[in-house]
Amino acid sequence: MTAPALTNPFLDALGARTGIRIEFYDPDGSHYGFPTFPYRYAPDNLATRRQLRAEGLRPNGNDPVAQILWRHRKQVRTAHLYRRDLAAAKRHATPAQLAAIGKALQARRTCRHCGQLRDYYIPRSTGACLQCEPGGPR
């Protein structure tokens, strides 16, 4: 199976019609070394990690196949693009993992000094709840 074409027909036609070079449009990777698209002009078969996550998918260990570049406050920002057809469903935590996370979060709310379970996380800097903390309210 070959990879789908990494082009944008609108940007190709615009460049052919006007002769204007779009700054971050490099579908073959000759200028940036990696197929590159401007913000909001990536092909529909590619998605960022965030877009995949919103669809309940993950990159499945595959490397990015292209990138999006755009300018933001005098900086050039990058977002990597992954193929949607190679993405897999997100993994979900098992009941044992969820139980372990619950125990860990409960331990963060239990004071080491008085053993009370608090409604807030105990500050790690002192290791004591606000009542046992030196200089805290009594």
mmCIF file of N, CA and C in Angstrom, residues 40-96:
data_model
loop_
_atom_site.group_PDB
_atom_site.id
_atom_site.type_symbol
_atom_site.label_atom_id
_atom_site.label_comp_id
_atom_site.label_asym_id
_atom_site.label_seq_id
_atom_site.Cartn_x
_atom_site.Cartn_y
_atom_site.Cartn_z
ATOM 1 N N ARG A 40 -3.875 25.185 8.946
ATOM 2 C CA ARG A 40 -5.222 24.895 8.428
ATOM 3 C C ARG A 40 -5.261 24.383 6.991
ATOM 4 N N TYR A 41 -4.125 24.032 6.397
ATOM 5 C CA TYR A 41 -4.125 23.550 5.022
ATOM 6 C C TYR A 41 -3.526 22.162 4.876
ATOM 7 N N ALA A 42 -3.483 21.380 5.933
ATOM 8 C CA ALA A 42 -2.978 20.017 5.848
ATOM 9 C C ALA A 42 -4.029 19.130 5.180
ATOM 10 N N PRO A 43 -3.615 18.059 4.518
ATOM 11 C CA PRO A 43 -4.585 17.138 3.913
ATOM 12 C C PRO A 43 -5.487 16.510 4.977
ATOM 13 N N ASP A 44 -6.675 16.104 4.565
ATOM 14 C CA ASP A 44 -7.654 15.551 5.506
ATOM 15 C C ASP A 44 -7.232 14.208 6.085
ATOM 16 N N ASN A 45 -6.360 13.467 5.402
ATOM 17 C CA ASN A 45 -5.951 12.155 5.897
ATOM 18 C C ASN A 45 -4.850 12.238 6.948
ATOM 19 N N LEU A 46 -4.417 13.456 7.314
ATOM 20 C CA LEU A 46 -3.399 13.648 8.345
ATOM 21 C C LEU A 46 -4.005 14.398 9.527
ATOM 22 N N ALA A 47 -3.488 14.115 10.717
ATOM 23 C CA ALA A 47 -4.010 14.760 11.921
ATOM 24 C C ALA A 47 -2.897 14.910 12.949
ATOM 25 N N THR A 48 -3.028 15.911 13.804
ATOM 26 C CA THR A 48 -2.092 16.092 14.908
ATOM 27 C C THR A 48 -2.452 15.117 16.030
ATOM 28 N N ARG A 49 -1.584 14.993 17.025
ATOM 29 C CA ARG A 49 -1.879 14.129 18.173
ATOM 30 C C ARG A 49 -3.170 14.559 18.864
ATOM 31 N N ARG A 50 -3.351 15.855 18.995
ATOM 32 C CA ARG A 50 -4.545 16.368 19.658
ATOM 33 C C ARG A 50 -5.814 16.022 18.889
ATOM 34 N N GLN A 51 -5.752 16.135 17.581
ATOM 35 C CA GLN A 51 -6.913 15.783 16.763
ATOM 36 C C GLN A 51 -7.207 14.287 16.848
ATOM 37 N N LEU A 52 -6.142 13.469 16.848
ATOM 38 C CA LEU A 52 -6.344 12.029 16.991
ATOM 39 C C LEU A 52 -6.978 11.713 18.345
ATOM 40 N N ARG A 53 -6.480 12.351 19.399
ATOM 41 C CA ARG A 53 -7.012 12.113 20.733
ATOM 42 C C ARG A 53 -8.484 12.484 20.824
ATOM 43 N N ALA A 54 -8.880 13.578 20.166
ATOM 44 C CA ALA A 54 -10.281 13.999 20.173
ATOM 45 C C ALA A 54 -11.169 12.982 19.463
ATOM 46 N N GLU A 55 -10.598 12.226 18.534
ATOM 47 C CA GLU A 55 -11.347 11.199 17.820
ATOM 48 C C GLU A 55 -11.240 9.837 18.495
ATOM 49 N N GLY A 56 -10.581 9.764 19.653
ATOM 50 C CA GLY A 56 -10.429 8.498 20.359
ATOM 51 C C GLY A 56 -9.344 7.616 19.784
ATOM 52 N N LEU A 57 -8.349 8.229 19.123
ATOM 53 C CA LEU A 57 -7.267 7.484 18.486
ATOM 54 C C LEU A 57 -5.920 7.886 19.062
ATOM 55 N N ARG A 58 -4.888 7.107 18.705
ATOM 56 C CA ARG A 58 -3.504 7.416 19.072
ATOM 57 C C ARG A 58 -2.619 7.086 17.880
ATOM 58 N N PRO A 59 -1.408 7.648 17.792
ATOM 59 C CA PRO A 59 -0.555 7.408 16.620
ATOM 60 C C PRO A 59 -0.096 5.956 16.457
ATOM 61 N N ASN A 60 -0.213 5.135 17.510
ATOM 62 C CA ASN A 60 0.123 3.711 17.446
ATOM 63 C C ASN A 60 1.614 3.480 17.201
ATOM 64 N N GLY A 61 2.462 4.360 17.702
ATOM 65 C CA GLY A 61 3.903 4.187 17.577
ATOM 66 C C GLY A 61 4.475 4.602 16.233
ATOM 67 N N ASN A 62 3.652 5.102 15.353
ATOM 68 C CA ASN A 62 4.133 5.528 14.037
ATOM 69 C C ASN A 62 4.777 6.900 14.131
ATOM 70 N N ASP A 63 5.778 7.104 13.304
ATOM 71 C CA ASP A 63 6.451 8.399 13.243
ATOM 72 C C ASP A 63 5.599 9.385 12.460
ATOM 73 N N PRO A 64 5.785 10.686 12.711
ATOM 74 C CA PRO A 64 5.041 11.681 11.926
ATOM 75 C C PRO A 64 5.451 11.620 10.463
ATOM 76 N N VAL A 65 4.503 11.934 9.581
ATOM 77 C CA VAL A 65 4.781 11.896 8.141
ATOM 78 C C VAL A 65 4.856 13.289 7.545
ATOM 79 N N ALA A 66 4.415 14.301 8.277
ATOM 80 C CA ALA A 66 4.451 15.678 7.781
ATOM 81 C C ALA A 66 4.390 16.624 8.980
ATOM 82 N N GLN A 67 4.434 17.911 8.681
ATOM 83 C CA GLN A 67 4.368 18.908 9.745
ATOM 84 C C GLN A 67 3.585 20.124 9.283
ATOM 85 N N ILE A 68 3.098 20.866 10.282
ATOM 86 C CA ILE A 68 2.459 22.158 10.026
ATOM 87 C C ILE A 68 3.378 23.205 10.628
ATOM 88 N N LEU A 69 3.642 24.260 9.891
ATOM 89 C CA LEU A 69 4.428 25.376 10.412
ATOM 90 C C LEU A 69 3.580 26.636 10.350
ATOM 91 N N TRP A 70 3.691 27.482 11.362
ATOM 92 C CA TRP A 70 3.014 28.771 11.356
ATOM 93 C C TRP A 70 3.770 29.724 12.258
ATOM 94 N N ARG A 71 3.554 30.997 12.042
ATOM 95 C CA ARG A 71 4.194 32.030 12.853
ATOM 96 C C ARG A 71 3.253 32.451 13.968
ATOM 97 N N HIS A 72 3.832 32.622 15.165
ATOM 98 C CA HIS A 72 3.058 33.068 16.321
ATOM 99 C C HIS A 72 3.986 33.907 17.188
ATOM 100 N N ARG A 73 3.679 35.174 17.300
ATOM 101 C CA ARG A 73 4.467 36.107 18.122
ATOM 102 C C ARG A 73 5.962 36.021 17.807
ATOM 103 N N LYS A 74 6.283 36.180 16.560
ATOM 104 C CA LYS A 74 7.654 36.214 16.053
ATOM 105 C C LYS A 74 8.392 34.877 16.185
ATOM 106 N N GLN A 75 7.659 33.821 16.459
ATOM 107 C CA GLN A 75 8.257 32.493 16.527
ATOM 108 C C GLN A 75 7.604 31.609 15.479
ATOM 109 N N VAL A 76 8.353 30.635 14.979
ATOM 110 C CA VAL A 76 7.790 29.644 14.079
ATOM 111 C C VAL A 76 7.419 28.429 14.921
ATOM 112 N N ARG A 77 6.156 28.069 14.888
ATOM 113 C CA ARG A 77 5.651 26.929 15.661
ATOM 114 C C ARG A 77 5.515 25.718 14.741
ATOM 115 N N THR A 78 5.591 24.527 15.336
ATOM 116 C CA THR A 78 5.533 23.277 14.592
ATOM 117 C C THR A 78 4.510 22.344 15.217
ATOM 118 N N ALA A 79 3.769 21.637 14.402
ATOM 119 C CA ALA A 79 2.893 20.550 14.849
ATOM 120 C C ALA A 79 3.117 19.372 13.908
ATOM 121 N N HIS A 80 3.400 18.207 14.467
ATOM 122 C CA HIS A 80 3.625 17.027 13.644
ATOM 123 C C HIS A 80 2.294 16.402 13.252
ATOM 124 N N LEU A 81 2.270 15.821 12.061
ATOM 125 C CA LEU A 81 1.065 15.211 11.521
ATOM 126 C C LEU A 81 1.271 13.708 11.362
ATOM 127 N N TYR A 82 0.236 12.943 11.723
ATOM 128 C CA TYR A 82 0.257 11.489 11.643
ATOM 129 C C TYR A 82 -0.846 11.026 10.709
ATOM 130 N N ARG A 83 -0.663 9.855 10.112
ATOM 131 C CA ARG A 83 -1.672 9.312 9.206
ATOM 132 C C ARG A 83 -2.842 8.765 10.012
ATOM 133 N N ARG A 84 -4.046 9.156 9.623
ATOM 134 C CA ARG A 84 -5.252 8.688 10.322
ATOM 135 C C ARG A 84 -5.488 7.199 10.086
ATOM 136 N N ASP A 85 -5.151 6.702 8.892
ATOM 137 C CA ASP A 85 -5.434 5.301 8.589
ATOM 138 C C ASP A 85 -4.538 4.334 9.364
ATOM 139 N N LEU A 86 -3.425 4.808 9.911
ATOM 140 C CA LEU A 86 -2.539 3.957 10.701
ATOM 141 C C LEU A 86 -2.774 4.099 12.202
ATOM 142 N N ALA A 87 -3.648 5.016 12.596
ATOM 143 C CA ALA A 87 -3.911 5.246 14.019
ATOM 144 C C ALA A 87 -4.727 4.093 14.601
ATOM 145 N N ALA A 88 -4.535 3.874 15.902
ATOM 146 C CA ALA A 88 -5.267 2.815 16.611
ATOM 147 C C ALA A 88 -6.120 3.455 17.697
ATOM 148 N N ALA A 89 -7.037 2.677 18.231
ATOM 149 C CA ALA A 89 -7.900 3.168 19.301
ATOM 150 C C ALA A 89 -7.070 3.455 20.552
ATOM 151 N N LYS A 90 -7.503 4.478 21.303
ATOM 152 C CA LYS A 90 -6.815 4.808 22.551
ATOM 153 C C LYS A 90 -6.941 3.645 23.523
ATOM 154 N N ARG A 91 -5.910 3.474 24.345
ATOM 155 C CA ARG A 91 -5.975 2.442 25.380
ATOM 156 C C ARG A 91 -6.624 3.037 26.615
ATOM 157 N N HIS A 92 -7.348 2.208 27.345
ATOM 158 C CA HIS A 92 -8.015 2.654 28.563
ATOM 159 C C HIS A 92 -7.407 1.928 29.756
ATOM 160 N N ALA A 93 -7.407 2.588 30.909
ATOM 161 C CA ALA A 93 -6.836 2.008 32.119
ATOM 162 C C ALA A 93 -7.676 0.815 32.571
ATOM 163 N N THR A 94 -6.986 -0.209 33.094
ATOM 164 C CA THR A 94 -7.666 -1.377 33.628
ATOM 165 C C THR A 94 -8.228 -1.031 35.004
ATOM 166 N N PRO A 95 -9.164 -1.828 35.530
ATOM 167 C CA PRO A 95 -9.676 -1.577 36.877
ATOM 168 C C PRO A 95 -8.572 -1.574 37.935
ATOM 169 N N ALA A 96 -7.563 -2.427 37.784
ATOM 170 C CA ALA A 96 -6.456 -2.457 38.750
ATOM 171 C C ALA A 96 -5.654 -1.155 38.697
#
